[in-house]
Short mmCIF file of C-alpha atoms in Angstrom, two decimals:
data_model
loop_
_atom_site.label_atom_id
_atom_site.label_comp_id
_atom_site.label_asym_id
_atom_site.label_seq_id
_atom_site.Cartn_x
_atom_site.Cartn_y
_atom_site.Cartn_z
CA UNK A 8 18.84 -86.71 -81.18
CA UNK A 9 17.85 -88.69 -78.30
CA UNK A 10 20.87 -88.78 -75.78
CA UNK A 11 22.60 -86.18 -73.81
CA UNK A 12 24.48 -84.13 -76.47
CA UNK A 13 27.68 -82.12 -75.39
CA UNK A 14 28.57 -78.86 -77.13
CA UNK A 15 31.90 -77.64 -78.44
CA UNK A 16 33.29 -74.16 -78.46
CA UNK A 17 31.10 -72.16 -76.19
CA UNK A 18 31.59 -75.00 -73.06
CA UNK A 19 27.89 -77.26 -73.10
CA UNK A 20 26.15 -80.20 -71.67
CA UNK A 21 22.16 -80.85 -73.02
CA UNK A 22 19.00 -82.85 -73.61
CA UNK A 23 19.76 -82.52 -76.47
CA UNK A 24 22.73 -80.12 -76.47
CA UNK A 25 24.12 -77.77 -73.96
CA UNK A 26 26.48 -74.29 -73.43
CA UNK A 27 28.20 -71.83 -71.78
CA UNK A 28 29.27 -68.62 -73.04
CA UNK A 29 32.67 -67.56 -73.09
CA UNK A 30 32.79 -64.76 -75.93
CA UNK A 31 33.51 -65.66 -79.30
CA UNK A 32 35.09 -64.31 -82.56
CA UNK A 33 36.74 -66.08 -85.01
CA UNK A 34 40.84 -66.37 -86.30
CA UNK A 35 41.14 -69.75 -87.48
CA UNK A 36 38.98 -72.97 -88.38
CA UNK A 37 41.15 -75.07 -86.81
CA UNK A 38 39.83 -77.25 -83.87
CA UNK A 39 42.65 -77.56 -81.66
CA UNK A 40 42.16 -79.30 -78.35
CA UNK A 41 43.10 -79.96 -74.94
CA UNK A 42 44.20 -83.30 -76.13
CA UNK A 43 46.17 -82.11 -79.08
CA UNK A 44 44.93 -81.37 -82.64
CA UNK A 45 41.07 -82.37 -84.06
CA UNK A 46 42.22 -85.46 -84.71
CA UNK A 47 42.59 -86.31 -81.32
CA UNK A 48 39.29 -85.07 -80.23
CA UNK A 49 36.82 -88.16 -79.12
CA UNK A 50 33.23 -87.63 -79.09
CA UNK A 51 32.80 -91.00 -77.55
CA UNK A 52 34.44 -89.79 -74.24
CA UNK A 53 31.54 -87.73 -73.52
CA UNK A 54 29.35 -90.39 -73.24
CA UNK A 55 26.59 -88.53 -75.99
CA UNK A 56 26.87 -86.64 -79.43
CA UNK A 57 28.91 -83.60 -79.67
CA UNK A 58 26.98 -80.92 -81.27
CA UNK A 59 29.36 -78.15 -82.38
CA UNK A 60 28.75 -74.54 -81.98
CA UNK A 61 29.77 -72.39 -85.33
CA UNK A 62 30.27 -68.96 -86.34
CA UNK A 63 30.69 -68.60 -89.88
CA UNK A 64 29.25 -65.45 -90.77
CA UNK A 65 32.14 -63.09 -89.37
CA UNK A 66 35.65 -63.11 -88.10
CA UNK A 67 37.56 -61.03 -85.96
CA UNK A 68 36.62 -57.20 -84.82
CA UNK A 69 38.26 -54.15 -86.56
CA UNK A 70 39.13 -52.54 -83.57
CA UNK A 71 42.17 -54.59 -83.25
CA UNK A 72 44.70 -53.90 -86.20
CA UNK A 73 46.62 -57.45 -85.36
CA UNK A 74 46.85 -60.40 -83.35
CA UNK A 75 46.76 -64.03 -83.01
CA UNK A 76 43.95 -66.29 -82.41
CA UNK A 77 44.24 -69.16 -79.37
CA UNK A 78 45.38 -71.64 -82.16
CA UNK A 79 48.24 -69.74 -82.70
CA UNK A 80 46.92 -68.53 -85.83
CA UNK A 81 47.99 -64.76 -86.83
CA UNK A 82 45.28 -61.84 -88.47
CA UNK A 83 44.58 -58.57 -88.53
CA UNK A 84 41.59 -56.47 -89.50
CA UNK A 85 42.21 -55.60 -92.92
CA UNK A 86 40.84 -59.48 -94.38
CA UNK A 87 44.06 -61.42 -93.96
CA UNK A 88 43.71 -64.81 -92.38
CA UNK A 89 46.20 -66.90 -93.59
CA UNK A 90 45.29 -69.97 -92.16
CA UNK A 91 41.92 -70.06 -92.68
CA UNK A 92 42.61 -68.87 -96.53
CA UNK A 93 41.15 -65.33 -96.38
CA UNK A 94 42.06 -62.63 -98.09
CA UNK A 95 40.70 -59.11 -98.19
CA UNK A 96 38.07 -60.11 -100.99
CA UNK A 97 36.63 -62.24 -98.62
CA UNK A 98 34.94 -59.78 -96.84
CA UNK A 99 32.21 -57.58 -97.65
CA UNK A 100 33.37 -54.04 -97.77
CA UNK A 101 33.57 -52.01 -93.90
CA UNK A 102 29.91 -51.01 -93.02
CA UNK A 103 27.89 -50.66 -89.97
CA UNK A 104 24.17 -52.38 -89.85
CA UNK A 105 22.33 -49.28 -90.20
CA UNK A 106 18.63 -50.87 -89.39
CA UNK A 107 17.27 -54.50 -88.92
CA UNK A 108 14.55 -53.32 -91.36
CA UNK A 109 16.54 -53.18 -94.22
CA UNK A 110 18.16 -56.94 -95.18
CA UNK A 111 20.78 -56.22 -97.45
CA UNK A 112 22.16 -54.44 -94.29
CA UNK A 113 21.87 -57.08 -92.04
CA UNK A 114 23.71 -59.65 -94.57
CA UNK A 115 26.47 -57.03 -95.66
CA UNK A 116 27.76 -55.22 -92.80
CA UNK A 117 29.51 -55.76 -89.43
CA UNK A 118 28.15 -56.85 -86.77
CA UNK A 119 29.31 -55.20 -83.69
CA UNK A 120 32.43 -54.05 -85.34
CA UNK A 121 33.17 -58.15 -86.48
CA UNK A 122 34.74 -58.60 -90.11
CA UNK A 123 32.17 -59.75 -92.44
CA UNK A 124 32.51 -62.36 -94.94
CA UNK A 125 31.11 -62.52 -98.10
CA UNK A 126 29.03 -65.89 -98.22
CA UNK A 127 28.41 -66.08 -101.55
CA UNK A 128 31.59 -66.00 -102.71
CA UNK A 129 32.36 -69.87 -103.67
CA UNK A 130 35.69 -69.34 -102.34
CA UNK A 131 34.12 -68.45 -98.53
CA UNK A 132 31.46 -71.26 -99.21
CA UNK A 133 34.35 -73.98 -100.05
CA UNK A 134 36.26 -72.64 -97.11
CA UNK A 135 33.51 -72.80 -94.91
CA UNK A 136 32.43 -76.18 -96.29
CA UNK A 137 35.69 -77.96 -95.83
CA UNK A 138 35.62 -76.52 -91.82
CA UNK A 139 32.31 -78.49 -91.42
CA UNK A 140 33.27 -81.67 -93.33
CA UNK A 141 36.25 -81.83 -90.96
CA UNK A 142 34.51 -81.64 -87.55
CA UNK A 143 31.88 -84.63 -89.68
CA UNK A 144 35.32 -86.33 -89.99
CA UNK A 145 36.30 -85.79 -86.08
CA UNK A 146 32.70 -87.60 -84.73
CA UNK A 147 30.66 -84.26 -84.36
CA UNK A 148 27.12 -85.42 -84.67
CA UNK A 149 25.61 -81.92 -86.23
CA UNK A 150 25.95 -77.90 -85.95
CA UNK A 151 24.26 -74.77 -84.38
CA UNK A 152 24.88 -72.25 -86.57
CA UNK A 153 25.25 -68.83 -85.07
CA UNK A 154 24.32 -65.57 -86.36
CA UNK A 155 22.31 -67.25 -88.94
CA UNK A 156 20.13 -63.99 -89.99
CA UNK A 157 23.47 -62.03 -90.97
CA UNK A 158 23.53 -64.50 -93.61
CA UNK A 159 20.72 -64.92 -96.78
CA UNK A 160 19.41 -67.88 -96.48
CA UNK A 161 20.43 -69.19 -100.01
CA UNK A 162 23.81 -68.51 -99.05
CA UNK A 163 23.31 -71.20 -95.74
CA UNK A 164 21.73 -73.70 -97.66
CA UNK A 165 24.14 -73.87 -100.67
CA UNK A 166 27.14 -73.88 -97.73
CA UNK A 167 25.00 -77.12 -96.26
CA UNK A 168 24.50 -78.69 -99.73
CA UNK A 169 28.39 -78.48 -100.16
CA UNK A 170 28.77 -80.23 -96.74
CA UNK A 171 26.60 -82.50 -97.51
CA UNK A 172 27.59 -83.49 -101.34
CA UNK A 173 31.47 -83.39 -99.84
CA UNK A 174 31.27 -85.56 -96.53
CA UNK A 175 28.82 -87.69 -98.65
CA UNK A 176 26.09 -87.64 -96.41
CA UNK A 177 22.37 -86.64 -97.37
CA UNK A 178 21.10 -83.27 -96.09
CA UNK A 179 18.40 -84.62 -93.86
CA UNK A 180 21.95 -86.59 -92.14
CA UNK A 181 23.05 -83.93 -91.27
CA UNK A 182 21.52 -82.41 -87.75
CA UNK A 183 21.99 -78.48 -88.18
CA UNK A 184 20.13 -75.78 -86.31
CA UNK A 185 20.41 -72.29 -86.56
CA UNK A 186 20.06 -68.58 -84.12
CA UNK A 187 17.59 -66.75 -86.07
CA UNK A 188 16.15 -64.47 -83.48
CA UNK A 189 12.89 -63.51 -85.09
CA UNK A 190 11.38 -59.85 -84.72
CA UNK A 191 7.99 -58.67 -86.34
CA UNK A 192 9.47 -55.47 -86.24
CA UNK A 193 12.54 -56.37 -88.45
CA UNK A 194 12.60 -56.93 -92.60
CA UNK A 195 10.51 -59.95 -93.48
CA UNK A 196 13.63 -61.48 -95.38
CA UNK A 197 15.62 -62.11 -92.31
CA UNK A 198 12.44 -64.06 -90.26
CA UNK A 199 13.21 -67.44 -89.41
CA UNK A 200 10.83 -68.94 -92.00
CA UNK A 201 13.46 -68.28 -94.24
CA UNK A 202 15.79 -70.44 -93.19
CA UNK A 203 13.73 -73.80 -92.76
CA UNK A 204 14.96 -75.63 -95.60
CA UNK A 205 18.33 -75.51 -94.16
CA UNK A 206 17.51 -76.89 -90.81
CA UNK A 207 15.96 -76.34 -87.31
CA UNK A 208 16.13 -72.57 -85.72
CA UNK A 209 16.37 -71.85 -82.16
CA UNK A 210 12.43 -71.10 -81.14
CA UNK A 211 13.27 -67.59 -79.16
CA UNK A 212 9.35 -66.69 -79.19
CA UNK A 213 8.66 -70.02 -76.82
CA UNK A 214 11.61 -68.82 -74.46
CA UNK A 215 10.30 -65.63 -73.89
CA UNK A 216 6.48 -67.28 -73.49
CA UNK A 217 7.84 -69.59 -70.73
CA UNK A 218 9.29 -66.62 -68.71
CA UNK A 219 5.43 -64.95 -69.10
CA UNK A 220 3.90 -67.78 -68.25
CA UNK A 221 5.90 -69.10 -65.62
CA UNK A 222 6.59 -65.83 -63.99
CA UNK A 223 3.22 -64.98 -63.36
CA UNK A 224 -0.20 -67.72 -64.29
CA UNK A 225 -0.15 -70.75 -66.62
CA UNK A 226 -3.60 -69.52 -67.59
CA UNK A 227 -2.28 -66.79 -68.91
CA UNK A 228 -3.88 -63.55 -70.67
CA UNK A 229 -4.37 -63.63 -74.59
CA UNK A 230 -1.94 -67.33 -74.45
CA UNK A 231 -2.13 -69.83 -72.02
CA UNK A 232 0.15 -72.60 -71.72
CA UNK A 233 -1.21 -75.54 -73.60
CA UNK A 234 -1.39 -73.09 -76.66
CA UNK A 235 2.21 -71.65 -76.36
CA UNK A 236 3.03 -72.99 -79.53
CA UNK A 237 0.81 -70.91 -81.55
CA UNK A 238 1.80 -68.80 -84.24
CA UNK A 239 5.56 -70.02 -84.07
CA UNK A 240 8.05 -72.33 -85.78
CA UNK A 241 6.34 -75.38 -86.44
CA UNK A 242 7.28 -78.29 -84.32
CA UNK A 243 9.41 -80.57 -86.37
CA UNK A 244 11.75 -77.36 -87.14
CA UNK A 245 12.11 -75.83 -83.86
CA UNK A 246 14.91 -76.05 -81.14
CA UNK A 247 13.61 -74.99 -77.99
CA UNK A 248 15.25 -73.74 -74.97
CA UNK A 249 14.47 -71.91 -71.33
CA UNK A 250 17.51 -69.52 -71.64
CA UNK A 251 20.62 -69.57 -73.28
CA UNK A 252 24.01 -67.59 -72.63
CA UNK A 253 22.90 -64.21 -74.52
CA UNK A 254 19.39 -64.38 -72.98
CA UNK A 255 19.76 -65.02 -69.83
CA UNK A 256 22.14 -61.69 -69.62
CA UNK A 257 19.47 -59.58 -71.15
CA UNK A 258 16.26 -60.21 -68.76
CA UNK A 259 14.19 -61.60 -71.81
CA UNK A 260 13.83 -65.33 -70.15
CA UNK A 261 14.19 -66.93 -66.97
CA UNK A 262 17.50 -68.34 -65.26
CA UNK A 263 18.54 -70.05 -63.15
CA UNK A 264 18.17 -67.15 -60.32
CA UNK A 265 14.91 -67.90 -60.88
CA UNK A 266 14.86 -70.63 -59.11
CA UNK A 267 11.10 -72.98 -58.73
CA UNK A 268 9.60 -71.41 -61.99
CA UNK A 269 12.88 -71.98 -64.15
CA UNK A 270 13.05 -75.68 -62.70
CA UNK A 271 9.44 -76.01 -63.44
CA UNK A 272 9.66 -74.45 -67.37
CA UNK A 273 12.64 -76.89 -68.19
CA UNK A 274 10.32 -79.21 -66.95
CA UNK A 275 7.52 -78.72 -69.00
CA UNK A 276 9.90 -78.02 -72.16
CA UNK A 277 11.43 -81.38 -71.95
CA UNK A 278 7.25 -83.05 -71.22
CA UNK A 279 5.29 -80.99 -73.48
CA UNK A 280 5.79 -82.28 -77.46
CA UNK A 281 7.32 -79.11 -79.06
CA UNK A 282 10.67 -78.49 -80.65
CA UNK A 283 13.79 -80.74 -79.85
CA UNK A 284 14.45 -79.11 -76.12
CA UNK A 285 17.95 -77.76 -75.13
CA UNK A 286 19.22 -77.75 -71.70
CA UNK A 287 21.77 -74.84 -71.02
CA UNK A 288 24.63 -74.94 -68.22
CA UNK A 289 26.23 -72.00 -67.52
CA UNK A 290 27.93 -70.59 -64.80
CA UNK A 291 26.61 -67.86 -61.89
CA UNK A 292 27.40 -63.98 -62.71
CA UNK A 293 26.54 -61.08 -60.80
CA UNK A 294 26.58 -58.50 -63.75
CA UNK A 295 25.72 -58.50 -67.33
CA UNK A 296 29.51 -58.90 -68.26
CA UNK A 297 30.51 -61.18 -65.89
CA UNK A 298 33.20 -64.22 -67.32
CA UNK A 299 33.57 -67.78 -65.46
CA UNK A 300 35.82 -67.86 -62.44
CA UNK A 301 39.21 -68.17 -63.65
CA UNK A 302 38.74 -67.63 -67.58
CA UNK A 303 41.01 -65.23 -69.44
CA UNK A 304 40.87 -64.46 -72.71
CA UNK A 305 42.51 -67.37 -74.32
CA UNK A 306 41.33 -70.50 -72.16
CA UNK A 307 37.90 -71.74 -69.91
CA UNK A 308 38.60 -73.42 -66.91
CA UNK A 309 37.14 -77.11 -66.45
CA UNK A 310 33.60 -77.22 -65.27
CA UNK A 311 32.95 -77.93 -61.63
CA UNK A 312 29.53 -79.54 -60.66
CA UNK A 313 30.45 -79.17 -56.92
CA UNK A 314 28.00 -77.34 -54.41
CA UNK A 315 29.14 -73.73 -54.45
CA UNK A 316 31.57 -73.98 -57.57
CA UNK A 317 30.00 -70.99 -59.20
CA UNK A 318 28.65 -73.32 -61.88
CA UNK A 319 24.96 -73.97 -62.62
CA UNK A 320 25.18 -77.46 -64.17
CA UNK A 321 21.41 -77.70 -64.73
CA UNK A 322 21.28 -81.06 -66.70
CA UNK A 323 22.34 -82.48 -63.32
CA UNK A 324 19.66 -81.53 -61.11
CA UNK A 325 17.89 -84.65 -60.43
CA UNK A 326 14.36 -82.85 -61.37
CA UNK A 327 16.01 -82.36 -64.70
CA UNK A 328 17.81 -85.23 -64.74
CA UNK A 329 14.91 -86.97 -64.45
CA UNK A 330 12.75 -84.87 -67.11
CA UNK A 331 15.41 -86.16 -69.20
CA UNK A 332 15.19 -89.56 -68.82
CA UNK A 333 10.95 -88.97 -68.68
CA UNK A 334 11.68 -87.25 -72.04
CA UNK A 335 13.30 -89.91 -74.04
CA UNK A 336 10.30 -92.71 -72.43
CA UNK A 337 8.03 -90.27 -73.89
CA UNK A 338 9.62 -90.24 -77.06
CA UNK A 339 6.93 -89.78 -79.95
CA UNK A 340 3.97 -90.50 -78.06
CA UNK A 341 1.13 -87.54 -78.32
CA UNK A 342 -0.36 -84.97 -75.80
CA UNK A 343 -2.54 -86.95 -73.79
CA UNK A 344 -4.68 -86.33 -70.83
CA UNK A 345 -4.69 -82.45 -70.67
CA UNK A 346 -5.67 -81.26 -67.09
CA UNK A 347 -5.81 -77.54 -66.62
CA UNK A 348 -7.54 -76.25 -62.92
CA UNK A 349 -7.21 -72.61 -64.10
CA UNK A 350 -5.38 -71.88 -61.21
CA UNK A 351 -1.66 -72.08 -61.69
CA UNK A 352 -1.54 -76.17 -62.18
CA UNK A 353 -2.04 -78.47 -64.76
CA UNK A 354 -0.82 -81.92 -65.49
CA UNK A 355 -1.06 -83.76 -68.78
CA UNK A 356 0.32 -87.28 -70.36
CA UNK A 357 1.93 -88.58 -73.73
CA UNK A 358 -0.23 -91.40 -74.42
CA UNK A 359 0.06 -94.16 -72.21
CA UNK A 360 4.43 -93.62 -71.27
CA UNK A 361 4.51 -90.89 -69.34
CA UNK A 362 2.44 -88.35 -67.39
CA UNK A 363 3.26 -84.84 -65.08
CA UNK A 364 1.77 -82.53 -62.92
CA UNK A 365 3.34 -79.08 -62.29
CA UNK A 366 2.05 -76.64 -59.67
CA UNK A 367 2.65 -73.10 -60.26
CA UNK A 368 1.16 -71.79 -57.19
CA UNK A 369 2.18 -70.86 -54.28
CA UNK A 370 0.78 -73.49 -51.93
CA UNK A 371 0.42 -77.67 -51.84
CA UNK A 372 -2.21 -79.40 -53.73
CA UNK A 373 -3.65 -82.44 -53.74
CA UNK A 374 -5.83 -83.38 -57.02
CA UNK A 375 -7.02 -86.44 -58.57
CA UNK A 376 -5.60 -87.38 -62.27
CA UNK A 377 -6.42 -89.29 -65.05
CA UNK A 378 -3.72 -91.03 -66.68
CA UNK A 379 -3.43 -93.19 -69.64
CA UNK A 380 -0.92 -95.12 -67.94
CA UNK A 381 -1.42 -99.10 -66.82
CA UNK A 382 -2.23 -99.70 -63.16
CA UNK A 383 0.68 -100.54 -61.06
CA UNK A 384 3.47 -98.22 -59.03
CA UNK A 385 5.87 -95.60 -60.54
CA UNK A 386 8.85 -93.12 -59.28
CA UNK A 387 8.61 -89.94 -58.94
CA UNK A 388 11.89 -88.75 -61.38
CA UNK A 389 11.13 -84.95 -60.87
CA UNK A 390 11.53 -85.48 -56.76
CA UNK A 391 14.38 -87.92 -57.02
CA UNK A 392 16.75 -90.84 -59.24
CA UNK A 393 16.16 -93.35 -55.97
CA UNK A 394 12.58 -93.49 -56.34
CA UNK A 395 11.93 -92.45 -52.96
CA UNK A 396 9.14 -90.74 -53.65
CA UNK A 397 6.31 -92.85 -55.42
CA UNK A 398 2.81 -92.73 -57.30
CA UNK A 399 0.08 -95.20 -57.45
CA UNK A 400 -1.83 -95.46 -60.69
CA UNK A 401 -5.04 -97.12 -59.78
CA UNK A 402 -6.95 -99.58 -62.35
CA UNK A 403 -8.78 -96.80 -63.61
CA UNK A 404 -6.10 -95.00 -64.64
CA UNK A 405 -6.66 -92.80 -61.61
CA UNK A 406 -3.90 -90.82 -59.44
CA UNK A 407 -4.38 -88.97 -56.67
CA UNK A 408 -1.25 -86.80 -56.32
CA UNK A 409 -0.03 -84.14 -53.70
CA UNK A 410 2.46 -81.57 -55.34
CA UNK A 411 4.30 -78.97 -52.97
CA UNK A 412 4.37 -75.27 -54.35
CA UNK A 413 6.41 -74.49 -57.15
CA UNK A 414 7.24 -78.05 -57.96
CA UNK A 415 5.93 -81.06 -59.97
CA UNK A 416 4.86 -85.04 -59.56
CA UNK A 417 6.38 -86.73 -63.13
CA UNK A 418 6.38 -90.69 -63.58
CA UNK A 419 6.89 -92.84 -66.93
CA UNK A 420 6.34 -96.57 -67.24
CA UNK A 421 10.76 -97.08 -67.51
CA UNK A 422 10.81 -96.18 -63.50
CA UNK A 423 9.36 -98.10 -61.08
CA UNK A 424 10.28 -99.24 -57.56
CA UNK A 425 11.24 -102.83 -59.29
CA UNK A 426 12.95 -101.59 -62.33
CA UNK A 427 15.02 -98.99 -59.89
CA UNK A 428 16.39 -101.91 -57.71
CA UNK A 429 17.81 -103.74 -60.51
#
């Protein structure tokens, strides 16, 4: 997906999709709205594809015997969900995942205490099928799945052929990606290879890699950085991200208290040709359990951008901003021009559209380049959108660059001085 996509449910904005955590379990499929019902929701006003967030493996937890969900929709923790159509023989029967080394575990009992419903039952599957047909209907552009691993994959990909065969749409149509957090450590069943035929699963190897690499040298020790893809997801099936909302709580990648190396890795996830990159905005915290400034438990206040809002809108840092824009210029184009000093900087092109140079180090650098790129001069996007800062490709191919600490020199052939002042 080549635009800006906006997610649903968890709050979002992304290269190709985007979040922010607010805690989820799950009452009712309805998608009610600050405009009104699902009918009313319009994809078009966010200016990009809306890629919704789902969690169709479990409901509600059992610690609460009643209640009723923000849509107004009533349960309780015995299997009754009248709105959505569940009944007790929905669920699988009460059990606590016992080990992550034993499957049938993982796919048959609760997860943290969150009802767990049967997904082979063609009942659940037709259920679950007609939920995704009618956000399809609404404009949603595609899914991320969550909890993916909880479910076997056969039961994911029949739910996705029933999408598919209902909405009329092919399966390849339909953009779908999935959390499968994968563990050597866990049962082989539950890996993300599994689940490939379905769609795309979130990459959460290459998120942890960035923080390793980024965090300390881009050489690396056993993995340096123009190798980070090995022995992962292949390309064409992974989504990729720098943190997301679990993560980033957790320690296991960077954030953005991170500040220069978590610029520079969203950098080099949206240059580098791996995956279909995800930019996450979030909000600040100050403790693992810490909620946006004025949620409660049934609403999420409107995202404010503003200097010192207590939001981290990363997709609109102009360095990101611009890796966007020097992402979709790069498009298809291959790795190109790979430039690697051994010393915390490297720089490297796709083909002849685009070309970077990130410094990892601690101090300014100034380094000649070769770049595939035709002779002529280019904005800087990483540094700003005015093109006030500027690189000079000579007819060689040739560019001399200086690139302050912790920061990066990016140009592509759709910026230049004249194209800017049009």
């Amino acid at each position: 997906m080549g635009a800006i996509a906006r997610r649903i449910t968890r709050v979002i904005t992304a290269v190709v999709c985007v979040a922010v955590s607010v805690g989820v379990s799950v009452a009712t499929l309805h998608v009610p709205t600050r405009e009104g019902g699902g009918e009313r929701f319009n994809p078009a006003r966010y200016r990009g594809d809306v890629i919704a967030d789902t969690v169709i493996n479990h409901t509600t937890g059992v610690d609460k015997t009643q209640g009723t969900g923000t849509a107004g929709s009533p349960y309780d923790n015995k299997g009754y969900f009248p709105e959505a159509g569940y009944t007790p023989s929905d669920f699988h029967a009460p059990c606590s995942i016992w080990t992550y080394r034993d499957a049938e575990s993982v796919w048959n009992c609760q997860v943290s205490g969150l009802q767990d419903l049967d997904t082979s039952s063609p009942h659940v599957r037709d259920v679950l099928s007609d939920y995704f047909v009618k956000l399809l209907d609404y404009g949603v552009a595609g899914f991320r799945v969550d909890a993916v691993k909880h479910m076997p994959p056969e039961d994911v990909l029949a739910i996705k052929k029933l999408v598919a065969k209902k909405s009329g749409r092919s399966m390849n149509d339909i953009w779908w990606t999935q959390e499968v957090i994968g563990d050597n450590a866990e049962a082989a069943e539950i890996q993300p290879r599994n689940y490939l035929k379905t769609g795309q699963v979130n990459e959460f190897q290459y998120a942890y890699r960035l923080k390793s690499l980024f965090s300390n040298s881009l050489a690396g020790g056993s993995l340096s950085i123009k190798d980070i893809p090995q022995n992962i997801t292949d390309s064409g099936k992974a989504s990729v991200f720098v943190t997301n909302w679990d993560t980033e709580r957790n320690n296991m990648t960077l954030t953005y208290k991170d500040g220069d190396a978590y610029r520079l890795a969203n950098a080099f996830m949206l240059a580098y040709p791996y995956g279909a990159p995800n930019v996450f905005s979030g909000y600040e915290f100050h403790d693992t359990d810490s909620g946006a400034s004025g949620a409660t438990a049934t609403s999420v206040p409107d995202i404010d951008c503003s200097k010192d809002s207590g939001w981290s809108c990363t997709e609109r840092w102009p360095d990101v901003h611009g890796m966007v824009g020097w992402h979709n210029v790069a498009g298809d184009a291959p790795l190109s021009d790979w430039q690697d000093d051994g010393d915390n900087m490297i720089a490297f092109g796709r083909g002849g559209r685009a070309f970077i140079a990130i410094n990892n180090s601690v101090r300014t650098r100034t380094v000649t380049y070769h770049t595939a790129l035709p002779a002529g001069e280019y904005c800087d996007v990483y540094a700003s959108a005015d093109c006030s800062g500027s690189v000079h490709v000579r007819f060689d191919g040739d560019a001399t660059l200086t690139v302050p600490a912790g920061s990066a020199v990016a140009f592509h052939i759709a910026a230049t001085p004249y194209t800017v002042r049009q």
